[in-house]
């Protein structure tokens, strides 16, 4: 058992709080919205629902009119639909659009050579957008206005926790810089070009804003409170006569920063002096907006920080690492960090020089450009500190997808076609697991999705260890690098960290750096060409990865993945609804629709809770059950599912007899009688008389099982859906699980899930094949790659109570030894399985 202790920033004047762990992360009280959130913009609820369908579906005007006529013809009187044409839908949305801050257009003018070049910048005032969120009553309970230091306490042990931005150092430091009584309003900004048309001929340049004071579940969602487009930057057309010239590159950077200045202009003064605002909870607060996080890929980070990129002497936007030291990620060297003050002074110093050539030479020595950075005008918004490690592009698509994966494919191709086909076949043989992509083929397939690269990296060692011989020093070293990389990446994916997991992650990063250095030293290009250059920025970015977690919380706070997901809806709106024009008008209407939808959902949910519970709908609902120490407690048949503590048996089949289960052994009934008697006695349960099953006794078979478990990463509850079926989508599937016993844990494969009844008690039972045979001395291969080998006991099956299942576990066969398996500890996207394996296999 443990407690959670929260220490608030001294300037908040709030006392520290300690509360039980079971209350950790509990939601705030609910706020009742207006009973008719669609009014007065739409005449009825049904009018809004129909308009929402037309908006989300991107349906054309002609089809919209037909749908409205059809619905009106079919209306039975349950609701009232007053819309009669698509024009009335548009009129309703126009009325609703006034509910939130609309877009406006500003024009900037940037000098180039002997002329001024003008660009339009559509934007939504950033302060007004933030105000829409801050003053919303439904969002108000979710805002965190003070920096927090959160600790997990158990006895004398006390370890700090990092998750949301307000739990990390940057938020704390901002609150230390603003006047006492003020509250930071943290902003997360993202910008990147994207192709809008299917042929890639039309590009867009959205700026997306999120509020760091809101939890990730809201901030990274698609609903109201999630990321919104707040600006649309102009794209400077390439000019073959000017491309590559320093003055033209500087001009493009100046256009970017002057355009971005329009986007942030409304918060410039407030960042310095603050602004009193009445929030959605009715409390007036003195808010100081700050750009806490800049989320971008490397190319965009260079633009934001105004550094010169990969070809410069100092290619990192965060520190002053030299270009020939980017591959050093062993932690043996620390480079000075860039600061906004230093960059600004260097630019001003350069401008005092007489000639353009002198100014450019001076700044090139520092990797900077002679352009005023927009973020210099904002208080507590140093771009070099706000820029953050981008796991999607730096790790998944970058270091792995474009470098380690290419090295691996070249290695396997060098072995020959047979080995390449073997890799494909073994990828295909990987058991299916929820959230993990399944690959039929990988060696000849070009991937562009970072998530697919991430999943390949999780699988690769488990399907290649028997293909790459250990005597191939270069290939084997690459495999060791891949294993370490995957562990580092898994640590970086944690949605909640402690000081301990950060320290362990740093140690693994040092190990990865050392393994990579050895690989670089011994690798020889197969084509006889020059050796691969590993000095590139996405390699070096790992150096700052764990610093960013301490400064800004978990990597999901600044990963570009949630922002890039917004590209899809923008492209859809662009193609279907705007006739390639006025995309921001549709984006604004979507913003308004998300607000109305969230309010309607809240009204419906509260009404539903009130009806079903018959009590107070604002009382927090109980979480999923936790494992019970009693075998007979928490058992309940609910329709066609059977609930047993934290486990639910699903996919109910027809009742069957022990005789029909002869495939699992002719003496199954007798073995179950003995086992159940012994278990009930051992658990001090009352025996319901003599337990003796017969061949014609009936049992109820189930084909799937739902397990709720508490994650060792963030202590929240997650669900595994496990299957035990002879034909799941036309193939046999029997998942593996971790089983809890009085002596520890063991892995097992599900063979049969059923319930049997004795007297008036029904017991949920699983027949499993235990994977706990003695291993003996671990092989050199297992030690090198740090693999967790488990072994089946031949021709042995066991019964377990379903409640003893802790969670599921993805297991893959050892392709060289029948009956041996490996636990795919990094395949679980939550990280929980990895931490459990560290406890189960401490060596």
mmCIF file with all atom_site columns, N, CA and C in Angstrom, residues 210-250:
data_model
loop_
_atom_site.group_PDB
_atom_site.id
_atom_site.type_symbol
_atom_site.label_atom_id
_atom_site.label_alt_id
_atom_site.label_comp_id
_atom_site.label_asym_id
_atom_site.label_entity_id
_atom_site.label_seq_id
_atom_site.pdbx_PDB_ins_code
_atom_site.Cartn_x
_atom_site.Cartn_y
_atom_site.Cartn_z
_atom_site.occupancy
_atom_site.B_iso_or_equiv
_atom_site.pdbx_formal_charge
_atom_site.auth_seq_id
_atom_site.auth_comp_id
_atom_site.auth_asym_id
_atom_site.auth_atom_id
_atom_site.pdbx_PDB_model_num
ATOM 1   N N  . UNK A 1 210 ? -2.634  23.629 -27.954 1.00 0.00 ? 210 UNK A N  1
ATOM 2   C CA . UNK A 1 210 ? -3.234  22.827 -26.883 1.00 0.00 ? 210 UNK A CA 1
ATOM 3   C C  . UNK A 1 210 ? -2.909  23.514 -25.559 1.00 0.00 ? 210 UNK A C  1
ATOM 4   N N  . UNK A 1 211 ? -3.721  23.229 -24.552 1.00 0.00 ? 211 UNK A N  1
ATOM 5   C CA . UNK A 1 211 ? -3.524  23.862 -23.246 1.00 0.00 ? 211 UNK A CA 1
ATOM 6   C C  . UNK A 1 211 ? -2.867  22.877 -22.293 1.00 0.00 ? 211 UNK A C  1
ATOM 7   N N  . UNK A 1 212 ? -1.680  23.241 -21.789 1.00 0.00 ? 212 UNK A N  1
ATOM 8   C CA . UNK A 1 212 ? -0.913  22.353 -20.913 1.00 0.00 ? 212 UNK A CA 1
ATOM 9   C C  . UNK A 1 212 ? -1.514  22.234 -19.523 1.00 0.00 ? 212 UNK A C  1
ATOM 10  N N  . UNK A 1 213 ? -2.465  23.096 -19.178 1.00 0.00 ? 213 UNK A N  1
ATOM 11  C CA . UNK A 1 213 ? -3.098  23.019 -17.858 1.00 0.00 ? 213 UNK A CA 1
ATOM 12  C C  . UNK A 1 213 ? -4.183  21.959 -17.799 1.00 0.00 ? 213 UNK A C  1
ATOM 13  N N  . UNK A 1 214 ? -4.564  21.406 -18.952 1.00 0.00 ? 214 UNK A N  1
ATOM 14  C CA . UNK A 1 214 ? -5.577  20.358 -19.005 1.00 0.00 ? 214 UNK A CA 1
ATOM 15  C C  . UNK A 1 214 ? -4.910  18.994 -19.087 1.00 0.00 ? 214 UNK A C  1
ATOM 16  N N  . UNK A 1 215 ? -5.534  17.955 -18.532 1.00 0.00 ? 215 UNK A N  1
ATOM 17  C CA . UNK A 1 215 ? -4.934  16.614 -18.590 1.00 0.00 ? 215 UNK A CA 1
ATOM 18  C C  . UNK A 1 215 ? -4.884  16.097 -20.029 1.00 0.00 ? 215 UNK A C  1
ATOM 19  N N  . UNK A 1 216 ? -3.965  15.158 -20.258 1.00 0.00 ? 216 UNK A N  1
ATOM 20  C CA . UNK A 1 216 ? -3.754  14.636 -21.611 1.00 0.00 ? 216 UNK A CA 1
ATOM 21  C C  . UNK A 1 216 ? -5.016  14.012 -22.188 1.00 0.00 ? 216 UNK A C  1
ATOM 22  N N  . UNK A 1 217 ? -5.847  13.397 -21.334 1.00 0.00 ? 217 UNK A N  1
ATOM 23  C CA . UNK A 1 217 ? -7.063  12.757 -21.831 1.00 0.00 ? 217 UNK A CA 1
ATOM 24  C C  . UNK A 1 217 ? -7.983  13.758 -22.513 1.00 0.00 ? 217 UNK A C  1
ATOM 25  N N  . UNK A 1 218 ? -7.932  15.011 -22.106 1.00 0.00 ? 218 UNK A N  1
ATOM 26  C CA . UNK A 1 218 ? -8.713  16.081 -22.741 1.00 0.00 ? 218 UNK A CA 1
ATOM 27  C C  . UNK A 1 218 ? -7.863  16.803 -23.774 1.00 0.00 ? 218 UNK A C  1
ATOM 28  N N  . UNK A 1 219 ? -6.658  17.148 -23.383 1.00 0.00 ? 219 UNK A N  1
ATOM 29  C CA . UNK A 1 219 ? -5.770  17.947 -24.232 1.00 0.00 ? 219 UNK A CA 1
ATOM 30  C C  . UNK A 1 219 ? -5.460  17.271 -25.569 1.00 0.00 ? 219 UNK A C  1
ATOM 31  N N  . UNK A 1 220 ? -5.268  15.955 -25.546 1.00 0.00 ? 220 UNK A N  1
ATOM 32  C CA . UNK A 1 220 ? -4.911  15.225 -26.769 1.00 0.00 ? 220 UNK A CA 1
ATOM 33  C C  . UNK A 1 220 ? -6.111  14.602 -27.467 1.00 0.00 ? 220 UNK A C  1
ATOM 34  N N  . UNK A 1 221 ? -7.319  14.984 -27.033 1.00 0.00 ? 221 UNK A N  1
ATOM 35  C CA . UNK A 1 221 ? -8.522  14.410 -27.636 1.00 0.00 ? 221 UNK A CA 1
ATOM 36  C C  . UNK A 1 221 ? -8.937  15.226 -28.856 1.00 0.00 ? 221 UNK A C  1
ATOM 37  N N  . UNK A 1 222 ? -9.967  14.720 -29.539 1.00 0.00 ? 222 UNK A N  1
ATOM 38  C CA . UNK A 1 222 ? -10.515 15.441 -30.681 1.00 0.00 ? 222 UNK A CA 1
ATOM 39  C C  . UNK A 1 222 ? -11.682 16.342 -30.287 1.00 0.00 ? 222 UNK A C  1
ATOM 40  N N  . UNK A 1 223 ? -12.056 16.308 -29.019 1.00 0.00 ? 223 UNK A N  1
ATOM 41  C CA . UNK A 1 223 ? -13.212 17.079 -28.577 1.00 0.00 ? 223 UNK A CA 1
ATOM 42  C C  . UNK A 1 223 ? -12.849 18.479 -28.152 1.00 0.00 ? 223 UNK A C  1
ATOM 43  N N  . UNK A 1 224 ? -13.847 19.166 -27.603 1.00 0.00 ? 224 UNK A N  1
ATOM 44  C CA . UNK A 1 224 ? -13.613 20.507 -27.086 1.00 0.00 ? 224 UNK A CA 1
ATOM 45  C C  . UNK A 1 224 ? -12.619 20.409 -25.932 1.00 0.00 ? 224 UNK A C  1
ATOM 46  N N  . UNK A 1 225 ? -11.608 21.255 -25.944 1.00 0.00 ? 225 UNK A N  1
ATOM 47  C CA . UNK A 1 225 ? -10.522 21.148 -24.972 1.00 0.00 ? 225 UNK A CA 1
ATOM 48  C C  . UNK A 1 225 ? -9.309  20.473 -25.577 1.00 0.00 ? 225 UNK A C  1
ATOM 49  N N  . UNK A 1 226 ? -9.475  19.860 -26.755 1.00 0.00 ? 226 UNK A N  1
ATOM 50  C CA . UNK A 1 226 ? -8.356  19.241 -27.453 1.00 0.00 ? 226 UNK A CA 1
ATOM 51  C C  . UNK A 1 226 ? -7.652  20.233 -28.357 1.00 0.00 ? 226 UNK A C  1
ATOM 52  N N  . UNK A 1 227 ? -6.773  19.731 -29.201 1.00 0.00 ? 227 UNK A N  1
ATOM 53  C CA . UNK A 1 227 ? -5.993  20.598 -30.083 1.00 0.00 ? 227 UNK A CA 1
ATOM 54  C C  . UNK A 1 227 ? -6.859  21.260 -31.141 1.00 0.00 ? 227 UNK A C  1
ATOM 55  N N  . UNK A 1 228 ? -6.593  22.550 -31.390 1.00 0.00 ? 228 UNK A N  1
ATOM 56  C CA . UNK A 1 228 ? -7.317  23.289 -32.426 1.00 0.00 ? 228 UNK A CA 1
ATOM 57  C C  . UNK A 1 228 ? -6.336  24.056 -33.296 1.00 0.00 ? 228 UNK A C  1
ATOM 58  N N  . UNK A 1 229 ? -6.715  24.224 -34.550 1.00 0.00 ? 229 UNK A N  1
ATOM 59  C CA . UNK A 1 229 ? -5.933  25.063 -35.459 1.00 0.00 ? 229 UNK A CA 1
ATOM 60  C C  . UNK A 1 229 ? -6.149  26.519 -35.057 1.00 0.00 ? 229 UNK A C  1
ATOM 61  N N  . UNK A 1 230 ? -5.044  27.229 -34.803 1.00 0.00 ? 230 UNK A N  1
ATOM 62  C CA . UNK A 1 230 ? -5.142  28.646 -34.424 1.00 0.00 ? 230 UNK A CA 1
ATOM 63  C C  . UNK A 1 230 ? -4.459  29.543 -35.446 1.00 0.00 ? 230 UNK A C  1
ATOM 64  N N  . UNK A 1 231 ? -3.876  28.945 -36.463 1.00 0.00 ? 231 UNK A N  1
ATOM 65  C CA . UNK A 1 231 ? -3.229  29.754 -37.494 1.00 0.00 ? 231 UNK A CA 1
ATOM 66  C C  . UNK A 1 231 ? -2.947  28.932 -38.733 1.00 0.00 ? 231 UNK A C  1
ATOM 67  N N  . UNK A 1 232 ? -2.746  29.632 -39.833 1.00 0.00 ? 232 UNK A N  1
ATOM 68  C CA . UNK A 1 232 ? -2.460  28.995 -41.124 1.00 0.00 ? 232 UNK A CA 1
ATOM 69  C C  . UNK A 1 232 ? -1.344  29.805 -41.774 1.00 0.00 ? 232 UNK A C  1
ATOM 70  N N  . UNK A 1 233 ? -0.125  29.270 -41.709 1.00 0.00 ? 233 UNK A N  1
ATOM 71  C CA . UNK A 1 233 ? 1.042   30.032 -42.139 1.00 0.00 ? 233 UNK A CA 1
ATOM 72  C C  . UNK A 1 233 ? 1.195   30.011 -43.651 1.00 0.00 ? 233 UNK A C  1
ATOM 73  N N  . UNK A 1 234 ? 1.675   31.106 -44.226 1.00 0.00 ? 234 UNK A N  1
ATOM 74  C CA . UNK A 1 234 ? 1.944   31.120 -45.669 1.00 0.00 ? 234 UNK A CA 1
ATOM 75  C C  . UNK A 1 234 ? 3.173   30.271 -45.997 1.00 0.00 ? 234 UNK A C  1
ATOM 76  N N  . UNK A 1 235 ? 3.191   29.731 -47.196 1.00 0.00 ? 235 UNK A N  1
ATOM 77  C CA . UNK A 1 235 ? 4.328   28.936 -47.669 1.00 0.00 ? 235 UNK A CA 1
ATOM 78  C C  . UNK A 1 235 ? 5.005   29.713 -48.792 1.00 0.00 ? 235 UNK A C  1
ATOM 79  N N  . UNK A 1 236 ? 6.267   30.044 -48.587 1.00 0.00 ? 236 UNK A N  1
ATOM 80  C CA . UNK A 1 236 ? 7.024   30.783 -49.598 1.00 0.00 ? 236 UNK A CA 1
ATOM 81  C C  . UNK A 1 236 ? 7.374   29.840 -50.742 1.00 0.00 ? 236 UNK A C  1
ATOM 82  N N  . UNK A 1 237 ? 6.985   30.205 -51.942 1.00 0.00 ? 237 UNK A N  1
ATOM 83  C CA . UNK A 1 237 ? 7.266   29.364 -53.097 1.00 0.00 ? 237 UNK A CA 1
ATOM 84  C C  . UNK A 1 237 ? 8.764   29.330 -53.385 1.00 0.00 ? 237 UNK A C  1
ATOM 85  N N  . UNK A 1 238 ? 9.219   28.144 -53.792 1.00 0.00 ? 238 UNK A N  1
ATOM 86  C CA . UNK A 1 238 ? 10.621  28.015 -54.162 1.00 0.00 ? 238 UNK A CA 1
ATOM 87  C C  . UNK A 1 238 ? 10.902  28.784 -55.442 1.00 0.00 ? 238 UNK A C  1
ATOM 88  N N  . UNK A 1 239 ? 12.077  29.342 -55.506 1.00 0.00 ? 239 UNK A N  1
ATOM 89  C CA . UNK A 1 239 ? 12.529  30.087 -56.686 1.00 0.00 ? 239 UNK A CA 1
ATOM 90  C C  . UNK A 1 239 ? 13.863  29.506 -57.132 1.00 0.00 ? 239 UNK A C  1
ATOM 91  N N  . UNK A 1 240 ? 13.908  28.819 -58.273 1.00 0.00 ? 240 UNK A N  1
ATOM 92  C CA . UNK A 1 240 ? 15.162  28.173 -58.711 1.00 0.00 ? 240 UNK A CA 1
ATOM 93  C C  . UNK A 1 240 ? 16.347  29.129 -58.751 1.00 0.00 ? 240 UNK A C  1
ATOM 94  N N  . UNK A 1 241 ? 16.072  30.420 -58.987 1.00 0.00 ? 241 UNK A N  1
ATOM 95  C CA . UNK A 1 241 ? 17.174  31.389 -59.063 1.00 0.00 ? 241 UNK A CA 1
ATOM 96  C C  . UNK A 1 241 ? 17.696  31.775 -57.680 1.00 0.00 ? 241 UNK A C  1
ATOM 97  N N  . UNK A 1 242 ? 16.850  31.606 -56.667 1.00 0.00 ? 242 UNK A N  1
ATOM 98  C CA . UNK A 1 242 ? 17.215  32.072 -55.325 1.00 0.00 ? 242 UNK A CA 1
ATOM 99  C C  . UNK A 1 242 ? 17.448  30.947 -54.325 1.00 0.00 ? 242 UNK A C  1
ATOM 100 N N  . UNK A 1 243 ? 16.933  29.742 -54.628 1.00 0.00 ? 243 UNK A N  1
ATOM 101 C CA . UNK A 1 243 ? 17.036  28.632 -53.679 1.00 0.00 ? 243 UNK A CA 1
ATOM 102 C C  . UNK A 1 243 ? 18.474  28.384 -53.262 1.00 0.00 ? 243 UNK A C  1
ATOM 103 N N  . UNK A 1 244 ? 18.674  28.226 -51.957 1.00 0.00 ? 244 UNK A N  1
ATOM 104 C CA . UNK A 1 244 ? 19.999  27.926 -51.423 1.00 0.00 ? 244 UNK A CA 1
ATOM 105 C C  . UNK A 1 244 ? 20.794  29.143 -51.035 1.00 0.00 ? 244 UNK A C  1
ATOM 106 N N  . UNK A 1 245 ? 20.420  30.328 -51.540 1.00 0.00 ? 245 UNK A N  1
ATOM 107 C CA . UNK A 1 245 ? 21.144  31.541 -51.180 1.00 0.00 ? 245 UNK A CA 1
ATOM 108 C C  . UNK A 1 245 ? 20.810  31.925 -49.739 1.00 0.00 ? 245 UNK A C  1
ATOM 109 N N  . UNK A 1 246 ? 21.807  32.326 -48.956 1.00 0.00 ? 246 UNK A N  1
ATOM 110 C CA . UNK A 1 246 ? 21.545  32.664 -47.549 1.00 0.00 ? 246 UNK A CA 1
ATOM 111 C C  . UNK A 1 246 ? 20.457  33.705 -47.375 1.00 0.00 ? 246 UNK A C  1
ATOM 112 N N  . UNK A 1 247 ? 20.419  34.714 -48.244 1.00 0.00 ? 247 UNK A N  1
ATOM 113 C CA . UNK A 1 247 ? 19.431  35.771 -48.065 1.00 0.00 ? 247 UNK A CA 1
ATOM 114 C C  . UNK A 1 247 ? 18.009  35.264 -48.345 1.00 0.00 ? 247 UNK A C  1
ATOM 115 N N  . UNK A 1 248 ? 17.871  34.296 -49.284 1.00 0.00 ? 248 UNK A N  1
ATOM 116 C CA . UNK A 1 248 ? 16.543  33.751 -49.556 1.00 0.00 ? 248 UNK A CA 1
ATOM 117 C C  . UNK A 1 248 ? 16.094  32.827 -48.425 1.00 0.00 ? 248 UNK A C  1
ATOM 118 N N  . UNK A 1 249 ? 17.025  32.040 -47.886 1.00 0.00 ? 249 UNK A N  1
ATOM 119 C CA . UNK A 1 249 ? 16.693  31.188 -46.739 1.00 0.00 ? 249 UNK A CA 1
ATOM 120 C C  . UNK A 1 249 ? 16.285  32.054 -45.555 1.00 0.00 ? 249 UNK A C  1
ATOM 121 N N  . UNK A 1 250 ? 17.029  33.125 -45.309 1.00 0.00 ? 250 UNK A N  1
ATOM 122 C CA . UNK A 1 250 ? 16.682  34.035 -44.214 1.00 0.00 ? 250 UNK A CA 1
ATOM 123 C C  . UNK A 1 250 ? 15.320  34.689 -44.444 1.00 0.00 ? 250 UNK A C  1
#
